[in-house]
Short mmCIF file of C-alpha atoms in Angstrom, two decimals:
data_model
loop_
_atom_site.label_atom_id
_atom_site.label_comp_id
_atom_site.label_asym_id
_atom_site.label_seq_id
_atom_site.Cartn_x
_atom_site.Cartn_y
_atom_site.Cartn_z
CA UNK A 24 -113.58 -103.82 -65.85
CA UNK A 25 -110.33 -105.14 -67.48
CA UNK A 26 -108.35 -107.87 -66.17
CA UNK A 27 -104.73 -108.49 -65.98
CA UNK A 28 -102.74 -111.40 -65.46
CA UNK A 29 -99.46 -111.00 -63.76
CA UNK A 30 -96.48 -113.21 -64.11
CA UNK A 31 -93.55 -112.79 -61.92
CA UNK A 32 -90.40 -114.25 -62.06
CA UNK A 33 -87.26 -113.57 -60.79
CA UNK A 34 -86.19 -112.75 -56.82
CA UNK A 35 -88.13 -111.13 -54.01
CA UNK A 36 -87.04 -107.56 -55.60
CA UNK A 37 -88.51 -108.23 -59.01
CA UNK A 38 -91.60 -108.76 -57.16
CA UNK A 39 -92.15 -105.40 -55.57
CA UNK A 40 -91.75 -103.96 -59.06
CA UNK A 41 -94.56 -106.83 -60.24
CA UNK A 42 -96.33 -105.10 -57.00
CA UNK A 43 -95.86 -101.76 -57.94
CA UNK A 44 -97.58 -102.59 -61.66
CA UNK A 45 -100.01 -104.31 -59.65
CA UNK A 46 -101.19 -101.08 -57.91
CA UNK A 47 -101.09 -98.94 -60.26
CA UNK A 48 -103.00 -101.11 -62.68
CA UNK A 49 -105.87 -101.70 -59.78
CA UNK A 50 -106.07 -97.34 -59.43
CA UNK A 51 -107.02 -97.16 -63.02
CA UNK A 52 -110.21 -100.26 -62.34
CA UNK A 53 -108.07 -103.03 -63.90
CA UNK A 54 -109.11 -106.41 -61.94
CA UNK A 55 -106.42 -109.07 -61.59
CA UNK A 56 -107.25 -112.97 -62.28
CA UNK A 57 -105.20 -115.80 -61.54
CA UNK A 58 -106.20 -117.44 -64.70
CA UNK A 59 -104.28 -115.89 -67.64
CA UNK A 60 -106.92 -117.40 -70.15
CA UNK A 61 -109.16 -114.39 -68.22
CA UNK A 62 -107.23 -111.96 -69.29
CA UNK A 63 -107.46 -109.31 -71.41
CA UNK A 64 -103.60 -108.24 -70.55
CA UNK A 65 -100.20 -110.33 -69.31
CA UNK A 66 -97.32 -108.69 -68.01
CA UNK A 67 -94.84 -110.97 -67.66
CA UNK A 68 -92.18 -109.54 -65.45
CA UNK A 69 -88.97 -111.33 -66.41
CA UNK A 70 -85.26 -112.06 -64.86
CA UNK A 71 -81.84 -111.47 -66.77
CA UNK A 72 -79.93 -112.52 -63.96
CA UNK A 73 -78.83 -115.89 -65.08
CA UNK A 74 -79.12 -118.30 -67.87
CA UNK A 75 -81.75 -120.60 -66.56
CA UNK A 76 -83.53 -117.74 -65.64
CA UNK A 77 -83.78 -116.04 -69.05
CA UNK A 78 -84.44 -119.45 -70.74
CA UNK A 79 -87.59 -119.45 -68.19
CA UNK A 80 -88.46 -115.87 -69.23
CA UNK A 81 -88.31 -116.20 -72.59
CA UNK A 82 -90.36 -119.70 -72.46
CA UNK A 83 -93.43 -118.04 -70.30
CA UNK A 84 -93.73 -115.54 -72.91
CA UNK A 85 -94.00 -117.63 -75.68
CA UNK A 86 -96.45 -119.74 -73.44
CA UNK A 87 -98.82 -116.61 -72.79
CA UNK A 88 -98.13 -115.45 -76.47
CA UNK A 89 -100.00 -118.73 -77.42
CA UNK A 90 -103.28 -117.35 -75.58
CA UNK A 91 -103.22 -114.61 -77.91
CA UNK A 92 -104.66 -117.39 -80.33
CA UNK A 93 -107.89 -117.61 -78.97
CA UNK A 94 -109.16 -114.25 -79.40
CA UNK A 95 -109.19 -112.74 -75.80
CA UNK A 96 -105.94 -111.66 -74.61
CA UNK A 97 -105.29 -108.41 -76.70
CA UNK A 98 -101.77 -106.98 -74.79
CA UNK A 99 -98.88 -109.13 -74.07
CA UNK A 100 -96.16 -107.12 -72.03
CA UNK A 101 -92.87 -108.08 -71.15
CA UNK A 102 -91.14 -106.15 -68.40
CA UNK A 103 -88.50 -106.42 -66.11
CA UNK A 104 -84.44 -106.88 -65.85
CA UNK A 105 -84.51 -109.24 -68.98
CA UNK A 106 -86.44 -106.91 -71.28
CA UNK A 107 -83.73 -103.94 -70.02
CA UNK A 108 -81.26 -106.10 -70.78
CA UNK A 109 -81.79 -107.24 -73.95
CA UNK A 110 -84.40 -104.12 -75.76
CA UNK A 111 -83.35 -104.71 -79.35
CA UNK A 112 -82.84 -108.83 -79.49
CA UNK A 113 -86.41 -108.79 -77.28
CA UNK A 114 -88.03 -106.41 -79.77
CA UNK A 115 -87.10 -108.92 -83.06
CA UNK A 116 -86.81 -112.28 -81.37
CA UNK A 117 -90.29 -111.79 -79.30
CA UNK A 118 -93.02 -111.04 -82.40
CA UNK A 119 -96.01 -111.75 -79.75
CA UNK A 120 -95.54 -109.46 -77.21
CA UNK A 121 -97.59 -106.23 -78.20
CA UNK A 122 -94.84 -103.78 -74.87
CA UNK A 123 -91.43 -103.81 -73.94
CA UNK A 124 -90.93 -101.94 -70.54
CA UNK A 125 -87.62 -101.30 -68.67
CA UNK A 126 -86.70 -101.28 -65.24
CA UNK A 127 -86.84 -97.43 -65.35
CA UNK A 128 -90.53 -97.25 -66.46
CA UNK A 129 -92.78 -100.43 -65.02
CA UNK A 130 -94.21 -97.97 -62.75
CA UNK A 131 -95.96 -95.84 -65.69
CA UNK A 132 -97.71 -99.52 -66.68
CA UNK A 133 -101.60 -97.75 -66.04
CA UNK A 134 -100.49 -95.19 -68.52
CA UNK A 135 -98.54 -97.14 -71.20
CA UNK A 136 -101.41 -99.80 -71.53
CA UNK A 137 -104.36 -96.58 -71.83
CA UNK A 138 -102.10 -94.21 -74.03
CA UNK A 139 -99.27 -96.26 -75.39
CA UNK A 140 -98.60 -93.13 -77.67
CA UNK A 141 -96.94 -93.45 -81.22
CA UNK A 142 -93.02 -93.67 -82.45
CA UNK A 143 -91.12 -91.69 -84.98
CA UNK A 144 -92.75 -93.52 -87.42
CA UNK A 145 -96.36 -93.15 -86.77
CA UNK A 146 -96.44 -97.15 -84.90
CA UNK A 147 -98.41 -97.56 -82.00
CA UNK A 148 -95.56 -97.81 -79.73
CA UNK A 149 -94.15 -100.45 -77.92
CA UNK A 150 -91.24 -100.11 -76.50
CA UNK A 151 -90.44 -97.87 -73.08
CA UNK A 152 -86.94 -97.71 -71.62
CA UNK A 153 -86.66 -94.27 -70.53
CA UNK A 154 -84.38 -94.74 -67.87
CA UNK A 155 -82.15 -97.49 -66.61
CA UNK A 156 -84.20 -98.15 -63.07
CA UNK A 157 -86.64 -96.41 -60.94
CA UNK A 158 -86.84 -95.67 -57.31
CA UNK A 159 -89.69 -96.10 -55.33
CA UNK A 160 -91.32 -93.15 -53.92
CA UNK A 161 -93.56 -92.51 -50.63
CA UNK A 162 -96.42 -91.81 -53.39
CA UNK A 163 -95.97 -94.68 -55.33
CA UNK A 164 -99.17 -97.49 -55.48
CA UNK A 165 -98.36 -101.22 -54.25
CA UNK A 166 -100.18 -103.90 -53.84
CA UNK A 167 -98.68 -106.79 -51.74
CA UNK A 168 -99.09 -109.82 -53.38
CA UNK A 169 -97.54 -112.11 -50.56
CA UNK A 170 -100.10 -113.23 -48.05
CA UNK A 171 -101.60 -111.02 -45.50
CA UNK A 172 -98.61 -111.45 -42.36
CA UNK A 173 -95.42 -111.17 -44.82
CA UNK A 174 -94.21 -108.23 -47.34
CA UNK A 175 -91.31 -107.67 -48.60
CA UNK A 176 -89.43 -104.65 -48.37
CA UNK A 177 -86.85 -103.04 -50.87
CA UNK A 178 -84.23 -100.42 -49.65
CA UNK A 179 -82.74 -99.60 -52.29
CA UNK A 180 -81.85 -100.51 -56.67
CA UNK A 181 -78.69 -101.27 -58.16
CA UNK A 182 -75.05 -101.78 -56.58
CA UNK A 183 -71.80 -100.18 -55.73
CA UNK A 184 -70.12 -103.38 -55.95
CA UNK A 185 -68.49 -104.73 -58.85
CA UNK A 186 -68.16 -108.19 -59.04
CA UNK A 187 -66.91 -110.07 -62.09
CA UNK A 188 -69.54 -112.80 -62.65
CA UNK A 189 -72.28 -110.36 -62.00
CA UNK A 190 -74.78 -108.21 -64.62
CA UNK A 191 -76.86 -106.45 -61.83
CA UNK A 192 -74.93 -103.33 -62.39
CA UNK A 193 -75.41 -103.44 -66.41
CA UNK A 194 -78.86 -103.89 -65.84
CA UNK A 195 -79.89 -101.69 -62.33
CA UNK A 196 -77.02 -99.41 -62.65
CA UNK A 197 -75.10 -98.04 -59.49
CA UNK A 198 -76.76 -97.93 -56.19
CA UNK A 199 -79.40 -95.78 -55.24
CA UNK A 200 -81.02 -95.59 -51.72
CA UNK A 201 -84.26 -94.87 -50.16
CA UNK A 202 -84.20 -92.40 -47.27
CA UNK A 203 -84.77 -93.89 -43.70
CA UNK A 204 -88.03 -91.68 -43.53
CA UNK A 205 -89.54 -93.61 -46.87
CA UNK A 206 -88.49 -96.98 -45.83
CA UNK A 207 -90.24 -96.64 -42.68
CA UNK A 208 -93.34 -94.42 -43.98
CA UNK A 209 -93.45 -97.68 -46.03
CA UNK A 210 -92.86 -100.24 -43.41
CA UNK A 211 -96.07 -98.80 -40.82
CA UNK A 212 -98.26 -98.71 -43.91
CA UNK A 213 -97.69 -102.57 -44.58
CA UNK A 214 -97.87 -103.48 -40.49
CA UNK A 215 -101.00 -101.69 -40.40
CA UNK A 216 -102.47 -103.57 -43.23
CA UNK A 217 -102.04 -106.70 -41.13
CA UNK A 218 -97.95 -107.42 -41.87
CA UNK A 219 -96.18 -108.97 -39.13
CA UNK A 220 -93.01 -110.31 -41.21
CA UNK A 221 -91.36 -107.38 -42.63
CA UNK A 222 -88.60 -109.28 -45.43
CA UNK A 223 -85.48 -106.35 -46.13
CA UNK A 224 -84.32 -106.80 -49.85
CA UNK A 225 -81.65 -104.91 -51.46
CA UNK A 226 -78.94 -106.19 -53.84
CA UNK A 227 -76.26 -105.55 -51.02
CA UNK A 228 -77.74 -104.47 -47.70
CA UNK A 229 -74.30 -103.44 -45.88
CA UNK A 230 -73.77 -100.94 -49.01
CA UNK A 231 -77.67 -99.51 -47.80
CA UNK A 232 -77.25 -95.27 -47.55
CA UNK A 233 -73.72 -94.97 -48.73
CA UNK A 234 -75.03 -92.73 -51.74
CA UNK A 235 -77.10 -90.62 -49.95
CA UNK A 236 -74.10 -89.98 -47.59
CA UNK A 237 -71.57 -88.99 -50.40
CA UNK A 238 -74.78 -86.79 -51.65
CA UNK A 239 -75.17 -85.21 -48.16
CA UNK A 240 -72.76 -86.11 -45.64
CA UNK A 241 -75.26 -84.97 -42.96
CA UNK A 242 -77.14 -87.69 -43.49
CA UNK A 243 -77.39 -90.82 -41.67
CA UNK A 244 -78.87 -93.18 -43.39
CA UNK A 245 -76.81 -96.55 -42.79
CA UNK A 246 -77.71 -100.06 -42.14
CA UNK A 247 -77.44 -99.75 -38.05
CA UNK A 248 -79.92 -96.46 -38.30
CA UNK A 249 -82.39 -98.11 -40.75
CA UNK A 250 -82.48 -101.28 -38.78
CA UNK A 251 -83.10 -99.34 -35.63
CA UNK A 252 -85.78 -97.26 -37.01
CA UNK A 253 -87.64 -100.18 -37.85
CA UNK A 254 -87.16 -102.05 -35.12
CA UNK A 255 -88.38 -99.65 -32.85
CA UNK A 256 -90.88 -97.69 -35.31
CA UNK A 257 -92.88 -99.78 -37.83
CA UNK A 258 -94.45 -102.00 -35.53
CA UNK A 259 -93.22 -105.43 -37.32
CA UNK A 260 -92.77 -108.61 -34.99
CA UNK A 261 -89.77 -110.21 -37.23
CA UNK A 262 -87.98 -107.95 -39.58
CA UNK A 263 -85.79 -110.50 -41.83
CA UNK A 264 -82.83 -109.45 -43.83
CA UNK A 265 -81.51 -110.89 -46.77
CA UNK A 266 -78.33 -109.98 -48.52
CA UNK A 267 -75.59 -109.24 -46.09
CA UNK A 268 -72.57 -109.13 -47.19
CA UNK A 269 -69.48 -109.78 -44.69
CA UNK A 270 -67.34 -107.21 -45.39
CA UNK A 271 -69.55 -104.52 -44.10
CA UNK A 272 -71.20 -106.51 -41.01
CA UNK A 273 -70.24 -104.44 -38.32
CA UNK A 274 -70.10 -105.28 -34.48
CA UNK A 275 -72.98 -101.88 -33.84
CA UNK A 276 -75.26 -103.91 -36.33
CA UNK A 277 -74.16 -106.98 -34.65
CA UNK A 278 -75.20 -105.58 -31.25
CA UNK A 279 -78.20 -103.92 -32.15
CA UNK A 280 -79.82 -107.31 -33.74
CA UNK A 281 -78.58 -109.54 -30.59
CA UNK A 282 -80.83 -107.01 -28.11
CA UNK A 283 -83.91 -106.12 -30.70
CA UNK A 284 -86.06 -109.48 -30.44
CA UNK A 285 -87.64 -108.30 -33.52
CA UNK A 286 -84.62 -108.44 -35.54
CA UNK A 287 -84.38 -112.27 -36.61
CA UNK A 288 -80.67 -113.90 -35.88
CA UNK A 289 -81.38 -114.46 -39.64
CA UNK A 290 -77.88 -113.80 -41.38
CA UNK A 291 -78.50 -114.15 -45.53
CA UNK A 292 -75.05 -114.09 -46.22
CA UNK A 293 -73.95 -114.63 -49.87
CA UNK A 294 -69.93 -115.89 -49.57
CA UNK A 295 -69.75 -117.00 -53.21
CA UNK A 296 -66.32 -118.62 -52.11
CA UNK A 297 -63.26 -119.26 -50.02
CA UNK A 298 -60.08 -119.66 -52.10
CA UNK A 299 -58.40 -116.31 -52.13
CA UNK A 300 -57.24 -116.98 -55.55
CA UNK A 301 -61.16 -117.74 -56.36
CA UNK A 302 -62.06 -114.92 -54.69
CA UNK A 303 -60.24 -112.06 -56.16
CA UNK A 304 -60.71 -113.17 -59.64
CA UNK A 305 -64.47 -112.76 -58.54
CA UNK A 306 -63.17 -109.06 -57.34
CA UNK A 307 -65.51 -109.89 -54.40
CA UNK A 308 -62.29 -107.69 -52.39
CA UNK A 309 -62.80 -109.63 -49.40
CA UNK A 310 -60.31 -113.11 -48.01
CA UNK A 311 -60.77 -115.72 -46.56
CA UNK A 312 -59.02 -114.81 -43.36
CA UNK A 313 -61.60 -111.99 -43.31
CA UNK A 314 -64.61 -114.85 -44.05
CA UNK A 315 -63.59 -116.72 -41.30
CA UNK A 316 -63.11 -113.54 -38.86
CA UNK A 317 -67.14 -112.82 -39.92
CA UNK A 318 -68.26 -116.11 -39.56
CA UNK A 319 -66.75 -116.66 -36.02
CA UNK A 320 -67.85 -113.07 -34.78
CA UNK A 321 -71.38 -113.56 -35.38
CA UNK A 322 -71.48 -117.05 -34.12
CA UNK A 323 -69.26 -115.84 -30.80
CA UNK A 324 -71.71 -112.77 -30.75
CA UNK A 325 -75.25 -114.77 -31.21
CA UNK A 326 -74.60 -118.37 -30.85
CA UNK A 327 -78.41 -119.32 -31.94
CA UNK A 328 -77.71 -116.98 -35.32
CA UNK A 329 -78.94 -119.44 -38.31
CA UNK A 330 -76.30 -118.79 -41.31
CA UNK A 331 -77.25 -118.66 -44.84
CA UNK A 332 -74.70 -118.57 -47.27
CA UNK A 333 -74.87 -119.37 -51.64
CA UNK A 334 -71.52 -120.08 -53.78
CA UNK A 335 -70.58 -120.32 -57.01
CA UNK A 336 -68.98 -123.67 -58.34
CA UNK A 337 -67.11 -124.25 -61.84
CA UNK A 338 -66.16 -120.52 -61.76
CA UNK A 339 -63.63 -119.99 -65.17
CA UNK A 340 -60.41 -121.08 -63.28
CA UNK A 341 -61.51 -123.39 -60.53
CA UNK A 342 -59.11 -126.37 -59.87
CA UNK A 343 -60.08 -129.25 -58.51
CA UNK A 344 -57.90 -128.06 -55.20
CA UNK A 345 -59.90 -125.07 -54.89
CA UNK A 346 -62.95 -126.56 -54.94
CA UNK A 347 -61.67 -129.29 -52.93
CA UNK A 348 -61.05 -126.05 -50.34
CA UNK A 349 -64.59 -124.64 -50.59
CA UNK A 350 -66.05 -128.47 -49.72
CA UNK A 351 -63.65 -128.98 -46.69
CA UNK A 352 -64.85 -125.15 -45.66
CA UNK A 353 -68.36 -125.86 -45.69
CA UNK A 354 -67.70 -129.10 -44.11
CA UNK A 355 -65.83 -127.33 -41.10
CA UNK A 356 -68.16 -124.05 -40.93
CA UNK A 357 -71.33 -126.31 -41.06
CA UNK A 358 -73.60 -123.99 -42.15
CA UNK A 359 -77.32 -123.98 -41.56
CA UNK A 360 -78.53 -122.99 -44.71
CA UNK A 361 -76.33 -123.37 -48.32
CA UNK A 362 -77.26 -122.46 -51.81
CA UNK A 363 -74.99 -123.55 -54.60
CA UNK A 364 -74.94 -122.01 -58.32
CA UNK A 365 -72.95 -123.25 -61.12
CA UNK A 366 -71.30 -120.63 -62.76
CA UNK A 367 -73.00 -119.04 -65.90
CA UNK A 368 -71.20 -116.74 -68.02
CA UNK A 369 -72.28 -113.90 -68.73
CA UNK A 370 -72.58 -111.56 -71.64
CA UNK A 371 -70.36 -108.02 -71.29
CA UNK A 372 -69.70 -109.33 -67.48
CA UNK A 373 -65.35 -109.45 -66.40
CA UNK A 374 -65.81 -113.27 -65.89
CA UNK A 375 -67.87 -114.04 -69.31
CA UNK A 376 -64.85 -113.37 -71.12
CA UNK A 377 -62.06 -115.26 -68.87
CA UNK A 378 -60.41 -117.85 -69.77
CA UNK A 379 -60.56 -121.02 -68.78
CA UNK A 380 -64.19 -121.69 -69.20
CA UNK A 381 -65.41 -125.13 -67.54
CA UNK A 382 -67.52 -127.55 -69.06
CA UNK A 383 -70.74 -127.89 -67.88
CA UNK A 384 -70.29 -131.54 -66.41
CA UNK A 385 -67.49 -130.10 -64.55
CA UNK A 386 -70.42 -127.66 -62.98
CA UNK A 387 -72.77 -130.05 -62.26
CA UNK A 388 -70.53 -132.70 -60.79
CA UNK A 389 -68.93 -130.06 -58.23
CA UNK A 390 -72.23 -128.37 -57.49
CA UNK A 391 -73.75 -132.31 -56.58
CA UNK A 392 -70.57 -132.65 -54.56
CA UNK A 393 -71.52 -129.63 -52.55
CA UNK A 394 -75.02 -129.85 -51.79
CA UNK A 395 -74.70 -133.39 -50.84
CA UNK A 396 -72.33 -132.31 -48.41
CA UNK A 397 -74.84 -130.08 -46.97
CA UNK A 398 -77.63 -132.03 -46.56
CA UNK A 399 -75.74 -134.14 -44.47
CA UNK A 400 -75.06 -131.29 -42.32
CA UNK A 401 -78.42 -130.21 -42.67
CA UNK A 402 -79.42 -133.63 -41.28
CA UNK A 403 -77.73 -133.17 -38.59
CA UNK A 404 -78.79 -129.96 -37.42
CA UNK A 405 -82.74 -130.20 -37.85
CA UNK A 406 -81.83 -133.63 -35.54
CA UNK A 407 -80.70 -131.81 -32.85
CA UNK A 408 -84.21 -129.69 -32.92
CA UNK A 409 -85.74 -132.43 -31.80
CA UNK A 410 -87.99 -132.33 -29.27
CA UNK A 411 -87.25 -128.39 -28.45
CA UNK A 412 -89.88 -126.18 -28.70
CA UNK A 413 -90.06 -123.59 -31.40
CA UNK A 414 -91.52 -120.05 -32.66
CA UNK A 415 -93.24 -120.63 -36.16
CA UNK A 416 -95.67 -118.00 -38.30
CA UNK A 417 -98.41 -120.17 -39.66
CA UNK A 418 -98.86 -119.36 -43.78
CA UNK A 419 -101.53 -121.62 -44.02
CA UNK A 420 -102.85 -125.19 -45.34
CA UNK A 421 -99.96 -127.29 -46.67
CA UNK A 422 -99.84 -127.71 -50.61
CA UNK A 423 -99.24 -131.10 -49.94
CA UNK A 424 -102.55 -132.07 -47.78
CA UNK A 425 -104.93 -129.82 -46.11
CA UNK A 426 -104.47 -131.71 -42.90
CA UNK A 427 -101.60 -129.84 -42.28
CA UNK A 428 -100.55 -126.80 -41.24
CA UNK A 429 -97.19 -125.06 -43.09
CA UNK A 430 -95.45 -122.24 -41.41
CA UNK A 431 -91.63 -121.21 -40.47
CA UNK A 432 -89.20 -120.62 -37.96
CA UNK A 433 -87.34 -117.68 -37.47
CA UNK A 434 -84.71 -119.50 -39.09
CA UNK A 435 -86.27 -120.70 -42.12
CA UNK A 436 -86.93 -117.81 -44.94
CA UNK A 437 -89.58 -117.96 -47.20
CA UNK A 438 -89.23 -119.84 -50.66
CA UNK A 439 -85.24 -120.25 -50.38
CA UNK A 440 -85.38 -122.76 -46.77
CA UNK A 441 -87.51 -125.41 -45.51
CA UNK A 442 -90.53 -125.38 -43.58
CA UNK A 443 -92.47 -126.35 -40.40
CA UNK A 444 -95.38 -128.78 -40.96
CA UNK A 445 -98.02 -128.90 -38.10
CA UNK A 446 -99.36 -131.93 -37.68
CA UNK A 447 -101.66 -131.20 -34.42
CA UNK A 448 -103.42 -127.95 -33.08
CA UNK A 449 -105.18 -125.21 -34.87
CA UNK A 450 -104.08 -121.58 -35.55
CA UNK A 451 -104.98 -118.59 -38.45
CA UNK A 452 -102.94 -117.44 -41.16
CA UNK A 453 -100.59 -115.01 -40.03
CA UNK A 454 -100.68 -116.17 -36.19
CA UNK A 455 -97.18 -116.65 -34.09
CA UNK A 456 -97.40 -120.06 -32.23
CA UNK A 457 -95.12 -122.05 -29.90
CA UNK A 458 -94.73 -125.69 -31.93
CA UNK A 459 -92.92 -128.73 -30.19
CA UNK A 460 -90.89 -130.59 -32.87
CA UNK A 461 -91.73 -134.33 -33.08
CA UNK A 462 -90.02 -134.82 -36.45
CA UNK A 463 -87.07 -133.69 -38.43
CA UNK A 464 -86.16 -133.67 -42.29
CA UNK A 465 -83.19 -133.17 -44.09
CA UNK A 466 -84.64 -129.81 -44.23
CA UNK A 467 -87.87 -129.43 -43.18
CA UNK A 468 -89.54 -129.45 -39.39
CA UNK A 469 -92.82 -131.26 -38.36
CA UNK A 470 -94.32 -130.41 -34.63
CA UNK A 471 -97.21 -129.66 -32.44
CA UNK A 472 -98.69 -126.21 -31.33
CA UNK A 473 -98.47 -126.05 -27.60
CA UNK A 474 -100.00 -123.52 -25.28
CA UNK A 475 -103.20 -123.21 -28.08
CA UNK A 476 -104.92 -120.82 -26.45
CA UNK A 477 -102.20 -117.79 -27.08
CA UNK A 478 -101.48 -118.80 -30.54
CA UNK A 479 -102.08 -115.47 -31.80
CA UNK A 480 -99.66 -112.93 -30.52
CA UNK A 481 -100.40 -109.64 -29.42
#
C-alpha cells in the first residue's frame, strides 16, 4: 500500500479540496501518514490568497522537496489556488515538484498520480489545469480530516463580488452554487458519521444560490432556504456560518437564526472598513451608514449574537484620519471578535496598481494600533463571562498539558477565536457540556463542567 502525505494550507475551503484528494486517494488503497518522511507522495495544497501566504507555500515545498534527497519520496505535487495562479512561474521556479494541479482538477488526484499520461512532447506530464475550479458533486469521495464532531461544509466556489484588493475571482472564477438537495445530501452523510458541528464556508455566503436562480428562476436556492433545510434536515446540533457579508443579511435570515437553536448567533462578518471614501475605493458597494444599520439590527434582533468582523489597514490611500475613523469605530461598536490584515498588493488585482502605495511600517504600525485596541475590548468582554455558565463542545486534551480539557463556545470558532480550557470534570471528544467559567483571558475561557452526568447530549 502507498502512502501519502498531505499538506494543507490555506482557509477552511482549501481544506475540503485537501479532503476531497484525500478520498479519492484512500478509494484507490493509498494510506495516509502524518510523517512526510513515510511517504512515498506529498501533495502540498497551497494558498495564493496573500503574500505571506504564498511565501509559506512556496517555503513547504521546498521543505518537502528536500525529502526527495533521501531516496523515498518519489512524487512531489503541488496543488491548490497558488499553483492556478501562478502555472508557468510554478512550473520553472519549482524544479522539485514532479505535478502541478489546478483548482479545476485536484479531484482527478487518484488518476493523475496512476496514469499521469504524456505531453505534446512525449514528457511524462506534469502539469493539469483543465479548468479554472471544480464543483463538488453528490458522488464525489471526502474524507473529513477535522476531528470526529466538526466538518466543514462548502456551498459553493468562486464570487460574484468584485472587490479591488481581492484575487479570489482571478483564481476561482465567478460564483458557482451547490443545489440545496447536495448541500444537505452532504450535510446527513457527515452527522451520521458522528458530526455534530456542521462549519458553512463559501467565499460570500449572502451571494449563496444567486446563479442557480438567474440559471432557473424557479429555483429557490437562497441563504434563508439552505439554512432552513439544514436546520431542520441534517440533524447537526450547531450549524456555524462564516462569511456573511452585510449587505445581503436580511431580517427572514435574521429571524430564522434567532428561533432555530441550532443555528449559532455566530455572525462571521468580514467589514474590511468604515470610511466611505475607504470603502468605495475597495468597491466593497456598501457605506457606512449601511454598516452601522447591520450592525445595530442584528444586535437589536439577537442581543447575545457574538460579532466577528476582519479589516484591512494601510489600504493604497489610507490617511491617517481614516484610519483614525476605523479605530474610533471599533472602539464604539466593541466587537467580540476582530481580525486585522495589512494590506498586500496584489498582482492583476484594481488595488495592486493604485496609487499611493503605503510603506510597510505604515501597515504594521496601524494594524498594532488596532488589535491593541481590541484586546482591550476583548478583555473586557470575556470579564463579564465570569462566573456564568456556558455551552462548550469538548475537542479534546489541551496542546498545552493533558490535564486539561480544550473545547469552545458557541461563540468561539475554530482556529480563528479563542478557546475554553477545562480545568475540572471529565467529558469525550465531541460531547456538549454545561462549563461554569472561573477564569477569563484576553481571549480565551477557563471553567468547570457542571451537571457531569449529562455531558453528552442527546
Amino acid at each position: 500500500m502507498k502512502k501519502v502525505h498531505f499538506v494543507s494550507l490555506g482557509c477552511p475551503k482549501n481544506l475540503v479540496d485537501s479532503e476531497i484528494m484525500l478520498g479519492s486517494l484512500i478509494n484507490e488503497g493509498y494510506e495516509v501518514t502524518d510523517n512526510p518522511s513515510d511517504a512515498e507522495a506529498v501533495i502540498v495544497n497551497t494558498c495564493g490568497f496573500i503574500e505571506d501566504s504564498k511565501k509559506e507555500s512556496i517555503s513547504k515545498v521546498i521543505e518537502m522537496g528536500e525529502l526527495k534527497k533521501s531516496g523515498k519520496l518519489k512524487k512531489l505535487v503541488v496543488a491548490g489556488c497558488l499553483t492556478q495562479r501562478y502555472k508557468d512561474e510554478l512550473i520553472e521556479g519549482l524544479p522539485e515538484a514532479d505535478v502541478f494541479v489546478g483548482s479545476g482538477s485536484f479531484q482527478d488526484i487518484a488518476e493523475i498520480l496512476k496514469n499521469p499520461g504524456h505531453d505534446e512532447k512525449g514528457s511524462i506530464q506534469k502539469k493539469f489545469f483543465d479548468r479554472p475550479t471544480f464543483l463538488q458533486q453528490q458522488e464525489t469521495p471526502r474524507v473529513n480530516s477535522q476531528p470526529q464532531h466538526r466538518a466543514y461544509l462548502k456551498i459553493s466556489e468562486g464570487c460574484k463580488k468584485r472587490c479591488a484588493f481581492c484575487a479570489i475571482p482571478l483564481i476561482k472564477g465567478n460564483l458557482q452554487s451547490r443545489t440545496i438537495e447536495a448541500i444537505v445530501a452532504e450535510a446527513k452523510l457527515l452527522v451520521a458519521g458522528g458530526v455534530k458541528e456542521l462549519i458553512i464556508v463559501s467565499h460570500d455566503f449572502t451571494d449563496y444560490g444567486w446563479d442557480l436562480r438567474k440559471k432557473d428562476p424557479a429555483r429557490s436556492d437562497n441563504p434563508y432556504e439552505l439554512l432552513k433545510a439544514l436546520s431542520e434536515q441534517s440533524g447537526a446540533q450547531w450549524i456555524r456560518i462564516l462569511y456573511l457579508y452585510p449587505d445581503g443579511i436580511t431580517d427572514q435570515v435574521l429571524q430564522l437564526i434567532k428561533e432555530k437553536d441550532n443555528l449559532l448567533n455566530y455572525f462571521d462578518m468580514p467589514l474590511q472598513h468604515i470610511s466611505n471614501d475607504v470603502l468605495k475605493v475597495m468597491n466593497r458597494r456598501i457605506t457606512r451608514e449601511e454598516i452601522l444599520q447591520c450592525v445595530a439590527k442584528i444586535k437589536s434582533e439577537i442581543p447575545e449574537a457574538v460579532i466577528r468582523t476582519q479589516f484591512i489597514v494601510g489600504f493604497p490611500g489610507e490617511t491617517e484620519e481614516q484610519f483614525n475613523e476605523l479605530v474610533e469605530f471599533v472602539r464604539d461598536q466593541k466587537f467580540d471578535r476582530v481580525g486585522c490584515f495589512m494590506y498586500s498588493p496584489e498582482e492583476s488585482t484594481k488595488a495592486g496598481s493604485m496609487a499611493g502605495q503605503l510603506p510597510e511600517a505604515v501597515k504594521q504600525v496601524r494594524h498594532n494600533i488596532l488589535m491593541q485596541v481590541q484586546k482591550e475590548i476583548s478583555k473586557q468582554k470575556q470579564s463579564e463571562l465570569h462566573g456564568t455558565t456556558v455551552e462548550v463542545i469538548v475537542d479534546g486534551l489541551s496542546e498545552e498539558t493533558e490535564l486539561l480539557l480544550v473545547g469552545r463556545t458557541r461563540g468561539q470558532a475554530p482556529e480563528v477565536d479563542g478557546v475554553t480550557y477545562i480545568n475540572d470534570g471529565s467529558a469525550n471528544i465531541g460531547d456538549l457540556v454545561q462549563v461554569k467559567v472561573t477564569d477569563t483571558h484576553d481571549y480565551d475561557l477557563v471553567g468547570e463542567i457542571i451537571n457531569p452526568s449529562m455531558t453528552t447530549a442527546t
